[in-house]
CSV table of C-alpha atoms in Angstrom, one decimal:
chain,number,residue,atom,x,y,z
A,1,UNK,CA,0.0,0.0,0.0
A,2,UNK,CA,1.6,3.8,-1.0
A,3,UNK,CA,0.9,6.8,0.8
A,4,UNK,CA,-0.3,9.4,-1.6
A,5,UNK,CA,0.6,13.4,-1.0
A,6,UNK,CA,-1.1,16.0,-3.1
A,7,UNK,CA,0.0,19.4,-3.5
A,8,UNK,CA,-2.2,22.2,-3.3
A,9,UNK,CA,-1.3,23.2,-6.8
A,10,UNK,CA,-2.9,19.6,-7.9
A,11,UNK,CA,-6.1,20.1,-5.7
A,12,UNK,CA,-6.7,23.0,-7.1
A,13,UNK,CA,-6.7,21.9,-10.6
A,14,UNK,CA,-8.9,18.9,-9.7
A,15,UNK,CA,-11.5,21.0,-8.2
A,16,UNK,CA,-11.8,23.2,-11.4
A,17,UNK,CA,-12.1,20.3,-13.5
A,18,UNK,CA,-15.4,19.3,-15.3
A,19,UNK,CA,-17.1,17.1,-12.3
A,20,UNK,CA,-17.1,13.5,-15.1
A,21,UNK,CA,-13.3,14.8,-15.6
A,22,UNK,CA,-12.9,15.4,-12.2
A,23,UNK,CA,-13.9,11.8,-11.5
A,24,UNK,CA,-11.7,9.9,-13.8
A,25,UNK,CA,-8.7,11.7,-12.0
A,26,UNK,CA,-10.0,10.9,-8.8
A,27,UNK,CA,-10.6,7.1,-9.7
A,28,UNK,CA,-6.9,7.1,-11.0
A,29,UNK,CA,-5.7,8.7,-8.0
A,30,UNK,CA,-7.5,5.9,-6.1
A,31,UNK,CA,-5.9,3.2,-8.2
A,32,UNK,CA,-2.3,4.8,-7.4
A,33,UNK,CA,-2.6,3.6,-3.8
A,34,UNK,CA,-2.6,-0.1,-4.6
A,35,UNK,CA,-0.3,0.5,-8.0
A,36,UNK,CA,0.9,4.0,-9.0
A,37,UNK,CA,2.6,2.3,-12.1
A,38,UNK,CA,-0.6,1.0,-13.7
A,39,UNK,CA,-2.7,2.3,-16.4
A,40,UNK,CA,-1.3,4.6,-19.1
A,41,UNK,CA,1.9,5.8,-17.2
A,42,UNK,CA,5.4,6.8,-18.2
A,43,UNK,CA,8.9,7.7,-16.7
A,44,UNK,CA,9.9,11.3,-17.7
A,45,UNK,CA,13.2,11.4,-19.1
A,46,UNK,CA,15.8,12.9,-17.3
A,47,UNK,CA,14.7,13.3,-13.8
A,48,UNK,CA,14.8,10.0,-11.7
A,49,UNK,CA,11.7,9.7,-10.4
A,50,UNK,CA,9.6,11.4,-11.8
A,51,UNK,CA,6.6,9.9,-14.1
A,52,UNK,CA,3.4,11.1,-15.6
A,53,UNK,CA,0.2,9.3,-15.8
A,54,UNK,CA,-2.5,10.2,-18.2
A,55,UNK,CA,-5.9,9.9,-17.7
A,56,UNK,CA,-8.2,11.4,-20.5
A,57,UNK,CA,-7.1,15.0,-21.7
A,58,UNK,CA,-5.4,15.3,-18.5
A,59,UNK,CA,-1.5,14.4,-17.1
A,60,UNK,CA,-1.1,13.6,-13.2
A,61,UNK,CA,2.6,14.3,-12.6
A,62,UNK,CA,4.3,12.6,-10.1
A,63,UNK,CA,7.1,11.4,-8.0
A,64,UNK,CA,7.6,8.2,-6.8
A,65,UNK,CA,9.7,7.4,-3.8
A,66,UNK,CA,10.0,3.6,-4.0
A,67,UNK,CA,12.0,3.3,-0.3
A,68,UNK,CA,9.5,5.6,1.2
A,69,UNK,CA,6.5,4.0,-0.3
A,70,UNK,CA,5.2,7.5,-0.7
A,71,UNK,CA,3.5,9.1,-4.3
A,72,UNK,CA,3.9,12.8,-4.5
A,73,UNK,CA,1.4,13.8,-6.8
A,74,UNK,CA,3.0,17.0,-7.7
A,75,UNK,CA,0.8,18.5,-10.8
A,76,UNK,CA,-2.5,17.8,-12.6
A,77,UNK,CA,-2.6,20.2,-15.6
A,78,UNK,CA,-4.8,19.2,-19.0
A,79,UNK,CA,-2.3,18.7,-21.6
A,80,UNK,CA,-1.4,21.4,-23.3
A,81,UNK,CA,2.1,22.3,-25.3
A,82,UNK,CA,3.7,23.3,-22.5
A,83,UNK,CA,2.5,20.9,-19.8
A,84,UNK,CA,6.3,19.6,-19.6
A,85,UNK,CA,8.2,22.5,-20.3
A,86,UNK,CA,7.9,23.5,-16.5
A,87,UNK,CA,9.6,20.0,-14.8
């Protein structure tokens, strides 16, 4: 089992999403406790732990800590052209 952390940032952009939206993301987040490696996620090249998952239109950025068990959900931004350019 992982602990999940959420940045304000993240909340905030969940809470503006479309409420059908809004519940994908929160079913995915859900699914990250038991396996935050499943569904349609990738490792983001050149930083060491970081990895996005998408889900829909929208990217849930996170690091994972593998000896801490813990998944920092740092960002949830819709992708966009620039939805990398910041990490």
């Amino acid at each position: 089992m992982w602990n999940i952390s959420l940045r304000k940032r993240a909340a905030k952009n969940i809470a503006k999403a479309p409420q059908k939206e809004r519940e994908h993301m929160e079913h995915a987040i859900r699914d990250m406790y038991a396996d935050p490696l499943a569904g349609d996620t990738i490792k983001l090249k050149g930083l060491e732990t970081s990895y996005r998952r998408r889900v829909g239109a929208w990217r849930i950025l996170f690091d994972l800590y593998t000896k801490d068990c813990l998944v920092d959900i740092t960002a949830i931004e819709r992708r966009a052209s620039t939805t990398y350019r910041k990490r």
